[in-house]
mmCIF file of C-alpha atoms in Angstrom:
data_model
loop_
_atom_site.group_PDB
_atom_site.id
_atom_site.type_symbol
_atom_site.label_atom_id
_atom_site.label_comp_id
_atom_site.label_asym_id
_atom_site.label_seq_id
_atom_site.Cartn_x
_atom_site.Cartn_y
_atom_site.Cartn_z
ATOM 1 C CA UNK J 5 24.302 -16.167 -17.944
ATOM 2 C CA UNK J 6 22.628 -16.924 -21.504
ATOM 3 C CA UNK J 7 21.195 -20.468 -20.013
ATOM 4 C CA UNK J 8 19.661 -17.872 -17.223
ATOM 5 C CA UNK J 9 18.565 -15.546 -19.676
ATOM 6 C CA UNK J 10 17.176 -18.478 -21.847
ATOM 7 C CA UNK J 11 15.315 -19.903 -19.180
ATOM 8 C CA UNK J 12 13.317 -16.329 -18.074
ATOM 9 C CA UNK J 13 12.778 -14.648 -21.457
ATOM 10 C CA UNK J 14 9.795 -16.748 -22.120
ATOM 11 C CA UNK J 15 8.822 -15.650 -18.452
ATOM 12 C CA UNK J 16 8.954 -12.171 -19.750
ATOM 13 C CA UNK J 17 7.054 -12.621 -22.849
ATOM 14 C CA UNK J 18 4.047 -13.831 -21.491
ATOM 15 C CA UNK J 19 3.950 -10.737 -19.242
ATOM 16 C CA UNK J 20 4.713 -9.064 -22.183
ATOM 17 C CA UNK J 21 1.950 -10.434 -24.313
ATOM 18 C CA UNK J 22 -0.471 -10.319 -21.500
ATOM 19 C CA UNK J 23 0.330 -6.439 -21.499
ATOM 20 C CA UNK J 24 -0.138 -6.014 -24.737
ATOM 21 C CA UNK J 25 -3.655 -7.981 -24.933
ATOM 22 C CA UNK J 26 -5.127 -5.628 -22.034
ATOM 23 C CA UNK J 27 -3.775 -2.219 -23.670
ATOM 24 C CA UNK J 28 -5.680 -3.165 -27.002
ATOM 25 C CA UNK J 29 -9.201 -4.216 -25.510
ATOM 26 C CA UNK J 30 -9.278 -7.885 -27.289
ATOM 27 C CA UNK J 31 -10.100 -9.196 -23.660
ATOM 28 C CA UNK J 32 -13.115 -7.619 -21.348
ATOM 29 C CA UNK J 33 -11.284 -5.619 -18.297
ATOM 30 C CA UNK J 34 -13.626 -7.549 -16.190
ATOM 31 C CA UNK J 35 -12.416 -10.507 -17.636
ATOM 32 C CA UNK J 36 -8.824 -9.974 -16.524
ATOM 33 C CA UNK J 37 -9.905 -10.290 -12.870
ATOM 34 C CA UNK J 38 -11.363 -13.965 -13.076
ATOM 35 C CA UNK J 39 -8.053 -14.665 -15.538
ATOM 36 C CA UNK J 40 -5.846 -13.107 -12.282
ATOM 37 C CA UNK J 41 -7.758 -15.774 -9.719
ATOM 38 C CA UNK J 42 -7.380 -18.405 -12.008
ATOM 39 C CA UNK J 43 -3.668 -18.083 -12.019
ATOM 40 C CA UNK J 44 -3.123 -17.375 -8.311
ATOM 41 C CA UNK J 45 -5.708 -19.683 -7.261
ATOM 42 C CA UNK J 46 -5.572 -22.878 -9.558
ATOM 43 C CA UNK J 47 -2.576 -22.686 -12.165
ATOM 44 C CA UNK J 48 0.352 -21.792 -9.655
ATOM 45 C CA UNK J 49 -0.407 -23.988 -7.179
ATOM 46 C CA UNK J 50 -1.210 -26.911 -9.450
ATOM 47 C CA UNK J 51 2.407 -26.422 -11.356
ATOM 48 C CA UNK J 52 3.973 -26.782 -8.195
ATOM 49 C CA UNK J 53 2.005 -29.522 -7.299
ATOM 50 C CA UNK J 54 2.322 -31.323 -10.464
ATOM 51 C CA UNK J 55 5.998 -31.031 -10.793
ATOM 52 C CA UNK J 56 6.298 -32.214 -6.940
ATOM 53 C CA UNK J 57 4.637 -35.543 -7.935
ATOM 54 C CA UNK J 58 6.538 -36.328 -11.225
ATOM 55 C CA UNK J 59 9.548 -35.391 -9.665
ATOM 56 C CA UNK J 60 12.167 -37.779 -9.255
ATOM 57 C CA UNK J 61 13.884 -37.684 -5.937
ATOM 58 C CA UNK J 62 16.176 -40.955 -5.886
ATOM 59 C CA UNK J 63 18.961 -40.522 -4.984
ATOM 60 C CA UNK J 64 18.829 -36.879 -3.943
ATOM 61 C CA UNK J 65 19.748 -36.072 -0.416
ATOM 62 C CA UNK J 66 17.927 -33.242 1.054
ATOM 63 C CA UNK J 67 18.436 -33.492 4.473
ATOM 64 C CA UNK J 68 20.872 -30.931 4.800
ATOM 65 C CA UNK J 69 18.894 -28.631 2.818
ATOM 66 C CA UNK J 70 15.616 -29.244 4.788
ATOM 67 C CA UNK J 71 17.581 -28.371 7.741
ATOM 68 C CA UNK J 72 19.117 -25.638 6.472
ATOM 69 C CA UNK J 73 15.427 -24.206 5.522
ATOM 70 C CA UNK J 74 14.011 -24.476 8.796
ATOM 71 C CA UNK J 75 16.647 -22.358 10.464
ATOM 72 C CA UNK J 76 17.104 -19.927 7.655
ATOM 73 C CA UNK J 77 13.486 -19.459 6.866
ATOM 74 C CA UNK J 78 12.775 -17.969 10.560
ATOM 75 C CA UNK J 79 15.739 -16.208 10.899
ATOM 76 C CA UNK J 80 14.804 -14.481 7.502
ATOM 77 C CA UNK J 81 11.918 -13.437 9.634
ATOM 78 C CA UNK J 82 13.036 -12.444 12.842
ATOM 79 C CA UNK J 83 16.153 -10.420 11.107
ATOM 80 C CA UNK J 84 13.996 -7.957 8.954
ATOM 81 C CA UNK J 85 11.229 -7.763 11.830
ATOM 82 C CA UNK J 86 14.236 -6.083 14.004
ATOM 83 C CA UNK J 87 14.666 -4.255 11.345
ATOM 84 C CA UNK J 88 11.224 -2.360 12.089
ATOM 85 C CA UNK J 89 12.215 -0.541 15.200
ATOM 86 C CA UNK J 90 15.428 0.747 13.833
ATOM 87 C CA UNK J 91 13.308 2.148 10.213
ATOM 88 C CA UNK J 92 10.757 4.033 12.623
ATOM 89 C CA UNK J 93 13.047 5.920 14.378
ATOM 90 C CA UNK J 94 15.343 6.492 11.387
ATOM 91 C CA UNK J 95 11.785 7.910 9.867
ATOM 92 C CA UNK J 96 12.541 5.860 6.929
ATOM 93 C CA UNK J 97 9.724 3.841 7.068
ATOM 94 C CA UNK J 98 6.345 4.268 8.660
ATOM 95 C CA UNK J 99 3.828 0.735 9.087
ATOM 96 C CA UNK J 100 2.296 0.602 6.133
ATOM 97 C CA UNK J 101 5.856 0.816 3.842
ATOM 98 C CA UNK J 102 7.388 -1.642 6.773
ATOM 99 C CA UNK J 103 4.924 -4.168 5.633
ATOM 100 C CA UNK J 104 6.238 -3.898 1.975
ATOM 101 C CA UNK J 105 9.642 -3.983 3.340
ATOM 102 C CA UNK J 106 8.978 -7.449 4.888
ATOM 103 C CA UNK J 107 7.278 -8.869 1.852
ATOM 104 C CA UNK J 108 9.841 -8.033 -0.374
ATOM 105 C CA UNK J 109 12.677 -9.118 1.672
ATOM 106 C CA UNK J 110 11.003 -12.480 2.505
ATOM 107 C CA UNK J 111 8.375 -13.371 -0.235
ATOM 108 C CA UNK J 112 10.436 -14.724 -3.868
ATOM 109 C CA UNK J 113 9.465 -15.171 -7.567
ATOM 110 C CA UNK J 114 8.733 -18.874 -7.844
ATOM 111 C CA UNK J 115 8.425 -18.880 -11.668
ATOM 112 C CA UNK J 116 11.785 -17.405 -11.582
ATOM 113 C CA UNK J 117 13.477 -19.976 -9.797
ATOM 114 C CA UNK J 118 11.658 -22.743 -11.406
ATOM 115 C CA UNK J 119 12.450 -21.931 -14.546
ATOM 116 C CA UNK J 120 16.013 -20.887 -14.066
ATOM 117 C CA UNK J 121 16.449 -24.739 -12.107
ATOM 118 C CA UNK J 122 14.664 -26.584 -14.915
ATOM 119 C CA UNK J 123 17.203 -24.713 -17.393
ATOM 120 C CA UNK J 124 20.256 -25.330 -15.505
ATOM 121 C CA UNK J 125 20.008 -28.737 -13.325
ATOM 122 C CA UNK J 126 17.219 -30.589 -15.441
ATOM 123 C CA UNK J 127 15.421 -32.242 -14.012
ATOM 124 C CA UNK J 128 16.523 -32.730 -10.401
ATOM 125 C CA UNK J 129 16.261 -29.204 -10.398
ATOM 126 C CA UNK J 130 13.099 -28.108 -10.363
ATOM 127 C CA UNK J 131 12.050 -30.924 -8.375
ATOM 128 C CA UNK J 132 14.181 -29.612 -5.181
ATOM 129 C CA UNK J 133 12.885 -26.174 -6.056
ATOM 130 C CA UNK J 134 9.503 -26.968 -6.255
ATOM 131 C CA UNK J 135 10.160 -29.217 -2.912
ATOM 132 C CA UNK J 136 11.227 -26.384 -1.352
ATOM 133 C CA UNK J 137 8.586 -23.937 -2.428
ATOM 134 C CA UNK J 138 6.203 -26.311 -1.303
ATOM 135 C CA UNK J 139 7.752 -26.706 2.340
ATOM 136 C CA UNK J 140 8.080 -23.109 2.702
ATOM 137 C CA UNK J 141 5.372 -20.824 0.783
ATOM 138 C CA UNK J 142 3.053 -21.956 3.469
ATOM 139 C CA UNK J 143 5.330 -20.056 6.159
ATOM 140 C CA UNK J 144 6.131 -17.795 4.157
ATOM 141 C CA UNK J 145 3.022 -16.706 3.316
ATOM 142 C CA UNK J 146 1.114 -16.873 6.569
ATOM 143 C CA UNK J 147 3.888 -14.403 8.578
ATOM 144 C CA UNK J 148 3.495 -12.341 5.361
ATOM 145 C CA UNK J 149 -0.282 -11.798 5.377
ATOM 146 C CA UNK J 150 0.155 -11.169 9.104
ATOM 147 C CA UNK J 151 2.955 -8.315 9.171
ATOM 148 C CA UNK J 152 1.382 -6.964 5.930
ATOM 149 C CA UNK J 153 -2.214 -6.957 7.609
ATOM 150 C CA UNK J 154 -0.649 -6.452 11.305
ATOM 151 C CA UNK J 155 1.168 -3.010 9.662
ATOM 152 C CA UNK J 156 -0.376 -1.898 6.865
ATOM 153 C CA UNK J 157 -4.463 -2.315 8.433
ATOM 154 C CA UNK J 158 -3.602 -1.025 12.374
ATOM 155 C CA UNK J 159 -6.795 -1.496 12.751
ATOM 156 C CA UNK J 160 -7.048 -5.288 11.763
ATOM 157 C CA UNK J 161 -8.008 -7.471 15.026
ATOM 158 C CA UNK J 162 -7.241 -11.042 16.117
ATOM 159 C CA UNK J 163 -9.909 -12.529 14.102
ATOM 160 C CA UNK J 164 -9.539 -10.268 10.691
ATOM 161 C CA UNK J 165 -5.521 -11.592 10.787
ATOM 162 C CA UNK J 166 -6.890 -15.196 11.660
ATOM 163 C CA UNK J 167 -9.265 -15.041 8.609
ATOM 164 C CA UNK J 168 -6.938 -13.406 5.791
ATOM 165 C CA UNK J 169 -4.443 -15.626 6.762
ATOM 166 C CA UNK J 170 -7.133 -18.545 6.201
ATOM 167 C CA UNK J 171 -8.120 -17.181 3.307
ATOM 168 C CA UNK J 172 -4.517 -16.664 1.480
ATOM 169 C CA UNK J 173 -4.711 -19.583 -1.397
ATOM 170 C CA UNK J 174 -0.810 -20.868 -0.626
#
């Protein structure tokens, strides 16, 4: 429990900080948007990229874990998409809370988990996390912006799902 504790407080101080620094003006407010892109755009995906490629993986065998992905990673989805008809009868959920249903149940905090693995099975453990992350955000994220843009936009055609599906940076 402390080593998990350890290995997100410093998680939660930079959120903290960054809270702090936006309540008391010392950056622009329009500044915080181009600070927001750079992170989602450029710093995630290059920590996950970086760590990928000075990983270590000798030794480590993964099959049974990649195989266990690909059948758990679709069933995630197909499981809380039955979900839907079940919520919309119920009346506990109309489309547009659906699609936060989904993302929540599917979508998970990367920093979290790399963080907690580094702290607890250094270093072989972030390098299967980030492995992972890297085999399945893709998925992940693609059925994501669809159901979100699919429920929450009933408007949205073929080609506005197509392009904000494109246009998601993972």
């Amino acid at each position: 429990m402390q080593a998990t504790f350890e290995s997100i407080l410093p998680i939660f101080l930079l959120i903290l900080c960054g809270n702090i620094l936006r309540r008391v003006d010392v950056i622009d407010p329009a500044g915080w948007h181009g600070i927001d892109q750079l992170g989602y755009w450029f710093f995630y995906p290059t920590l996950i990229l970086v760590t990928i490629v000075n990983a270590d993986f000798t030794g480590l065998q993964l099959d049974a874990m990649m195989l266990a992905l690909a059948i758990t990673v679709p069933l995630m989805f197909v499981f809380v998409l039955s979900l839907w008809p079940f919520l919309r009868k119920a009346g506990l959920a109309g489309a547009a809370e659906f699609s936060s249903i989904f993302q929540t149940s599917i979508r998970w905090n990367g920093f979290m988990a790399l963080a907690i693995a580094q702290k607890l099975f250094p270093p072989a453990g972030m390098a299967v996390v980030a492995l992972v992350m890297a085999i399945i955000i893709l998925p992940i994220n693609l059925v994501t912006v669809f159901v979100v843009t699919r429920f929450a936009d009933r408007t949205a055609n073929w080609p506005t799902l197509i392009r904000r599906m494109a246009t998601n940076p993972m």
